[in-house]
Coordinates of C-alpha atoms in Angstrom, one line a residue:
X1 CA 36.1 6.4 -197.5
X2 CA 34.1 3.4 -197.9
X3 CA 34.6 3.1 -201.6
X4 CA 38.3 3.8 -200.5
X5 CA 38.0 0.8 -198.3
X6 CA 36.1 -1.4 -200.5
X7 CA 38.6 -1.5 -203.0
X8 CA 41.2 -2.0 -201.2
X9 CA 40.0 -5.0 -199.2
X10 CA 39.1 -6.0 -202.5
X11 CA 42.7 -6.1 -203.6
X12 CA 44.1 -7.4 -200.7
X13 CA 41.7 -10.5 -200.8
X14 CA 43.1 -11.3 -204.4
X15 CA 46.7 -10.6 -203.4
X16 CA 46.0 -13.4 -200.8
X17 CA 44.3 -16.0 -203.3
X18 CA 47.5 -15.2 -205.5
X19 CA 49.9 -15.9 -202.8
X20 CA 48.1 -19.1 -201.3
X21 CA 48.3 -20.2 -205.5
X22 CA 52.0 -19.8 -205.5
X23 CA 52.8 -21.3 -202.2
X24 CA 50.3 -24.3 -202.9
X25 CA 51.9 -25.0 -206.4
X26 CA 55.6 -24.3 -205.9
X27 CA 55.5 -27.6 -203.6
X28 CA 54.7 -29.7 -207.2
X29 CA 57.3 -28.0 -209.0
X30 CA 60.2 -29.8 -206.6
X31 CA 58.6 -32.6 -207.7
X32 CA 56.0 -35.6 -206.7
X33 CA 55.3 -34.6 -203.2
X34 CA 53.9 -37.6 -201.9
X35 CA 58.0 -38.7 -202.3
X36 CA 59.1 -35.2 -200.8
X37 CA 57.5 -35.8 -197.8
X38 CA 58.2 -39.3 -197.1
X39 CA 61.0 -40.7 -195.9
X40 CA 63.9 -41.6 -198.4
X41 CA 63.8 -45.3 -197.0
X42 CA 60.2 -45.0 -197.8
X43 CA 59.2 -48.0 -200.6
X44 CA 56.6 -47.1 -203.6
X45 CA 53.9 -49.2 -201.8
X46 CA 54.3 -47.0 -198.9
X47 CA 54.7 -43.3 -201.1
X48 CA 51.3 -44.6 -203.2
X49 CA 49.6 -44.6 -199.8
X50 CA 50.9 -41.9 -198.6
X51 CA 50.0 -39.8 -201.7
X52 CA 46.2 -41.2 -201.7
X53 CA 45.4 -40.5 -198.5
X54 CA 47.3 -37.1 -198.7
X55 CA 44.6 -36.6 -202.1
X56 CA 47.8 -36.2 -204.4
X57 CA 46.5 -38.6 -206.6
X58 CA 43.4 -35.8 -207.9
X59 CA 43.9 -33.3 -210.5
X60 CA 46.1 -30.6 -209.5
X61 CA 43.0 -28.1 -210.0
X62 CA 41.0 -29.9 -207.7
X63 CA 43.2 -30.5 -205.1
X64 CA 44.0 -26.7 -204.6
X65 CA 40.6 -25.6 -204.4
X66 CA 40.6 -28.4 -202.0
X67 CA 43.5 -26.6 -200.2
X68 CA 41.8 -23.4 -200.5
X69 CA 38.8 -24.0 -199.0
X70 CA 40.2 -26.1 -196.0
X71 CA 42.3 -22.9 -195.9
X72 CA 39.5 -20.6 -195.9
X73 CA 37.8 -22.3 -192.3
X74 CA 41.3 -22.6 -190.9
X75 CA 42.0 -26.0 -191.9
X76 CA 45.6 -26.3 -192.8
X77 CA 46.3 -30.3 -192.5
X78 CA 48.1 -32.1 -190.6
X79 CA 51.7 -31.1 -189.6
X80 CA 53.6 -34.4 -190.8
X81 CA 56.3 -34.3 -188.1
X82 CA 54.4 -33.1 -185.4
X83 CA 51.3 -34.7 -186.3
X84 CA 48.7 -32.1 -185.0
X85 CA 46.8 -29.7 -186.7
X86 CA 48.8 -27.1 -188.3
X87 CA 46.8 -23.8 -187.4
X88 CA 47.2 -25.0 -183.9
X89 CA 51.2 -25.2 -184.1
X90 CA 51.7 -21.4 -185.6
X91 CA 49.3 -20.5 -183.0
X92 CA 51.1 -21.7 -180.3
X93 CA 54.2 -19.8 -181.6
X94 CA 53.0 -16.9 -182.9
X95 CA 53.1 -15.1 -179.2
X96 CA 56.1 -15.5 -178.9
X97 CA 57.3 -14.2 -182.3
X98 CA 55.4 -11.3 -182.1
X99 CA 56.2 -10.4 -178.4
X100 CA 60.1 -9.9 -180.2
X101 CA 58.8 -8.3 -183.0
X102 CA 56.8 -5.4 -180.5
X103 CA 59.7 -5.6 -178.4
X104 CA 62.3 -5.4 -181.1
X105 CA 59.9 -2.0 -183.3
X106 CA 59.4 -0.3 -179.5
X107 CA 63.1 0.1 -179.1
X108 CA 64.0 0.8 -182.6
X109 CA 61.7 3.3 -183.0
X110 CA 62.2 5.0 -180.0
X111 CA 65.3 5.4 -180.5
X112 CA 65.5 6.0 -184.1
X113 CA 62.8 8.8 -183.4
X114 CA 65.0 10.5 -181.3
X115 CA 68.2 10.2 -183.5
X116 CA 66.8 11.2 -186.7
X117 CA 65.4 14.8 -185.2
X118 CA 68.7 15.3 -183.4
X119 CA 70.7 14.9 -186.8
X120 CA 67.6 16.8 -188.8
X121 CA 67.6 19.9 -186.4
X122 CA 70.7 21.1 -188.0
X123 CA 71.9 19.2 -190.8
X124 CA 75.6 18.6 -191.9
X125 CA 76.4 19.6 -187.9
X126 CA 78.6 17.3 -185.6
X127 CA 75.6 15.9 -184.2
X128 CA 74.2 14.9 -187.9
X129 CA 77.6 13.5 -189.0
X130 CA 77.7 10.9 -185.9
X131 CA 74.0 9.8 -186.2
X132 CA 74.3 9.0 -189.8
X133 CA 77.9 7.5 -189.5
X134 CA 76.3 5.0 -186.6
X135 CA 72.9 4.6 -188.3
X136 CA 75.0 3.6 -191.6
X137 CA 77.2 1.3 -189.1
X138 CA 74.4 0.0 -187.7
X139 CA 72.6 -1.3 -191.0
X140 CA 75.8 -3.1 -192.3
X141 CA 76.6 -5.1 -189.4
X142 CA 75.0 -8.7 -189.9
X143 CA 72.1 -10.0 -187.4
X144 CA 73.8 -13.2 -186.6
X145 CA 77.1 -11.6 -186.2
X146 CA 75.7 -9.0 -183.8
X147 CA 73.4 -11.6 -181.9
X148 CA 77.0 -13.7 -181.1
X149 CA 79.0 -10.8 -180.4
X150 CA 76.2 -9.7 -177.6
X151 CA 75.9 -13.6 -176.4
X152 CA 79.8 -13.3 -176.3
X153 CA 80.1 -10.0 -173.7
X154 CA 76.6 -10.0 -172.3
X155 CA 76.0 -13.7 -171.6
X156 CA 79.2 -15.4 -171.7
X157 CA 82.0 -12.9 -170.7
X158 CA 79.9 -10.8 -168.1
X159 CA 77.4 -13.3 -167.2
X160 CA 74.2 -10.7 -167.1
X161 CA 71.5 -12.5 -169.6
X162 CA 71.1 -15.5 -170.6
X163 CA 72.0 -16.9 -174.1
X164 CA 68.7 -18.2 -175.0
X165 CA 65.0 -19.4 -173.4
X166 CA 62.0 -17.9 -172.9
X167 CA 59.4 -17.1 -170.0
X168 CA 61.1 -14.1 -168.4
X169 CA 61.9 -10.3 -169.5
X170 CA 65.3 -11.1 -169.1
X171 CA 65.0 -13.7 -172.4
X172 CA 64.0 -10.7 -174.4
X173 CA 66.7 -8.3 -174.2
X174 CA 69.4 -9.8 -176.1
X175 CA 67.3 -11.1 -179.1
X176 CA 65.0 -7.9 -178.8
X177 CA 68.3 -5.7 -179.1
X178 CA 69.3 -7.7 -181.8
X179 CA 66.2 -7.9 -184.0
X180 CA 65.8 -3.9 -183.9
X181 CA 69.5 -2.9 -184.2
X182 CA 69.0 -3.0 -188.1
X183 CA 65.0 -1.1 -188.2
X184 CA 66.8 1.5 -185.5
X185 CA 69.7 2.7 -188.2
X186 CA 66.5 2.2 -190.7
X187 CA 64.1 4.4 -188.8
X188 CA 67.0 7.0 -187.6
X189 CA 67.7 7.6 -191.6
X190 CA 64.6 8.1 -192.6
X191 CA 62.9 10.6 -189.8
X192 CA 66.6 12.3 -190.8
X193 CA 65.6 12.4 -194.2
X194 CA 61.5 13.2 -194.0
X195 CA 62.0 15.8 -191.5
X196 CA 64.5 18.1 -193.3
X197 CA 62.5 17.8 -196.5
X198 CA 59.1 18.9 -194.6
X199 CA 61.6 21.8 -193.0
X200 CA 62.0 23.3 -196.5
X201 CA 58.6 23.8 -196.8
X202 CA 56.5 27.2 -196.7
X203 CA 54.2 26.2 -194.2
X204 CA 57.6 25.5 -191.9
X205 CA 58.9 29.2 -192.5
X206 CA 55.7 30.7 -191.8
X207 CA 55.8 29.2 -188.0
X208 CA 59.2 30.0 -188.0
X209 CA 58.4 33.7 -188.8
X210 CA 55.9 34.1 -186.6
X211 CA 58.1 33.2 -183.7
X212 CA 58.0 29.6 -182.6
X213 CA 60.5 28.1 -180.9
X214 CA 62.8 25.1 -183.0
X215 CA 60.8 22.6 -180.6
X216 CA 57.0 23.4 -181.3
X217 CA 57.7 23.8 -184.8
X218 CA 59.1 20.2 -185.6
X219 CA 56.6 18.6 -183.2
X220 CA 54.0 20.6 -183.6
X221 CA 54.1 21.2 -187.9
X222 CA 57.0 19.3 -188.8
X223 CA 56.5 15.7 -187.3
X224 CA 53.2 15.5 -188.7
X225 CA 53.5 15.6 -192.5
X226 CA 57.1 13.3 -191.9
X227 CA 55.1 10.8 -190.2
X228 CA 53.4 9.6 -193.8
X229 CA 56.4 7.9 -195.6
X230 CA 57.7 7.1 -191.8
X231 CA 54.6 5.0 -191.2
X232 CA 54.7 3.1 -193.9
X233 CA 58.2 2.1 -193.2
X234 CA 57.5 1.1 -189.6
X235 CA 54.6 -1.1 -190.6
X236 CA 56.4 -3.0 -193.2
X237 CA 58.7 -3.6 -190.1
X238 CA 56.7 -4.9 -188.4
X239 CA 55.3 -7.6 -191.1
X240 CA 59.2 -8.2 -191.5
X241 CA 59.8 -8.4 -187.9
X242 CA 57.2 -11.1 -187.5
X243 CA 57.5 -13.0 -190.7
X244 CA 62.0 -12.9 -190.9
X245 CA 62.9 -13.0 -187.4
X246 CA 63.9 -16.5 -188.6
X247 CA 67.6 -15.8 -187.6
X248 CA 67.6 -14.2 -184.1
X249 CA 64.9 -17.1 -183.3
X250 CA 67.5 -19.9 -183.9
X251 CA 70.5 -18.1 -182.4
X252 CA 68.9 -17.3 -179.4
X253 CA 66.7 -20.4 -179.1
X254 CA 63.7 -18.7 -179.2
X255 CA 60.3 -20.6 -179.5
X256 CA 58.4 -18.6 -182.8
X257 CA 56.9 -18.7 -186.0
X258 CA 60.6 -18.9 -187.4
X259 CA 62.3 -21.3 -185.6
X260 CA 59.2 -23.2 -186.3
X261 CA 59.6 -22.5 -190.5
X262 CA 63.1 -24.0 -190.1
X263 CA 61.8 -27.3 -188.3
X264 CA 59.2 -27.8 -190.6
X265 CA 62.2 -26.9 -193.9
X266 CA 64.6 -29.9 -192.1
X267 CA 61.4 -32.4 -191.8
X268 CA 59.9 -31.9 -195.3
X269 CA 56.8 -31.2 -193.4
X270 CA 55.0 -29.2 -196.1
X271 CA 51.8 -28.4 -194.7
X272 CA 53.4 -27.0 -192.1
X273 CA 55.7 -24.9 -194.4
X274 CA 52.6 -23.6 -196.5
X275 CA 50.9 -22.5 -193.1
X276 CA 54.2 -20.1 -192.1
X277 CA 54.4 -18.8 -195.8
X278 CA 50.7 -18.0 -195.8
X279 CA 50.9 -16.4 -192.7
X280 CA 53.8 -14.0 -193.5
X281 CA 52.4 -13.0 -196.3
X282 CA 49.1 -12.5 -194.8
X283 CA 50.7 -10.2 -192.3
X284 CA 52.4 -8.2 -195.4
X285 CA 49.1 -7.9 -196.9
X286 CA 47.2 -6.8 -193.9
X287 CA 49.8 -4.6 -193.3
X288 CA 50.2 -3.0 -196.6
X289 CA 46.1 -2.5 -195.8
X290 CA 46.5 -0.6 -192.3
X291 CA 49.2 2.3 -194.0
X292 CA 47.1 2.9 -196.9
X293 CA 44.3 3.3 -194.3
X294 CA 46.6 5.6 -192.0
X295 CA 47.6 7.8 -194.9
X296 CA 44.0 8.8 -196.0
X297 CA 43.5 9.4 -191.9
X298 CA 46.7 11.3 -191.9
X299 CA 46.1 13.6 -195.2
X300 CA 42.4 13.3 -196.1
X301 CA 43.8 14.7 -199.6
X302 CA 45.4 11.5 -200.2
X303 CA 43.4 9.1 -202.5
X304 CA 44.9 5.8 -203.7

């Protein structure tokens, strides 16, 4: 287990140097950055300053490992538009982003749970037909057509929620139901799908023989062995949830990480953009880290 671990924290920590590689050199590919990041009005005299105190006048080499090591003691520079320390800025968002993502994988999953062993139990039954015909409606309807259409009835025509803010439960609902509409038809497909094909299994029509009622075999065999793919799903949510809520964050004017990507996109504030790339992908990454180590805990047979 700890070789198992070893390695991959191992590969995780060079997935990480890769990605901060890529995000730090994509800025030099749109071109000089010191100009990027000033002002268009800006004159040379003022983008040659600019660029030496930013340190864009060193070798490219030196000024990533410059990056990287500021990086590495949670240095991330100045935010250019807000002009405070960048780690402090996604900081001060990332509650909020992550209290909709919970939010937003709670419901979903609940729910999907429940649909996907109602439609497995018998397959090609009524029940089965309806839960995949909404869980397939439910994946093709766009997030910021479903987040207006909710503002539309639930805020504007009925007046029960608000259309935006943040402070109070109330806040939540309507960008929470929107955020987890998509990872609910997700999560109802695929418990559909992993429990029928653990159902076919001997193991399955051994319970079954000996007796057990429908319920104690799918939760107490079944569920189990279609928890494995299900898991890793649900935490790749969850990294998606809190890296690409970018949408439901603007429509509902909602104070995260991505409403905070866009702001920092509109300013040119690249240090700023660098710090929310870094991070999403961190959360990937660590992510990706947690299912492998879930799987060996859920099937000790399983070696990666």
């Amino acid at each position: 287990m700890l070789r198992f671990l070893g390695n991959r924290l191992l590969q995780s920590a060079v997935v990480l140097l890769g990605v901060s590689a890529i995000v730090f050199f994509c800025l030099f590919l749109a071109g000089d950055p010191a100009a990027l990041m000033m002002s268009p009005d800006a004159s040379r005299a003022e983008i040659d300053t600019f660029r030496k105190a930013m340190g864009f006048d060193d070798p490219i080499l030196v000024q990533y490992l410059r990056y990287l090591g500021k990086a590495l003691t949670g240095d991330f520079g100045i935010s250019l538009r807000f002009q405070r320390p960048v780690l402090e800025l996604v900081l001060e968002r990332l509650p909020a982003t992550a209290l909709l993502a919970v939010a937003a994988l709670a419901w979903s999953t609940a729910l999907g749970f429940v649909f996907g062993v109602l439609a497995a139990i018998k397959p090609g039954g009524i029940v089965d037909f309806l839960v995949r015909t909404v869980a397939l409606a439910g994946q093709a309807v766009p997030v910021f057509w479903l987040g207006l259409v909710l503002i539309l009835f639930f805020a504007m025509k009925w007046r029960l929620l608000p259309t935006g803010g943040y402070g109070e439960a109330r806040h939540l609902i309507l960008p929470a139901l929107t955020l987890g509409a998509y990872y609910t038809s997700a999560v109802t497909r695929l418990v559909r799908a992993s429990l029928i094909d653990v159902m076919g299994e001997d193991y399955i029509r051994t319970a079954r023989a000996k007796g057990l009622s429908p319920g104690r075999v799918i939760i107490g065999h079944a569920l189990r062995n279609a928890l494995i793919p299900v898991l890793t799903v649900q935490a790749m949510y969850f990294a998606a949830l809190l890296g690409g809520a970018l949408v439901t964050e603007i429509i509902f004017a909602w104070p995260g990480i991505g409403r905070l990507a866009v702001q920092a996109i509109q300013n040119r504030d690249f240090p700023l953009v660098q710090a929310v790339v870094l991070l999403a992908s961190t959360v990937f990454v660590l992510a990706n880290l947690l299912v492998d180590i879930a799987y060996v805990l859920l099937n000790p047979r399983i070696r990666l």
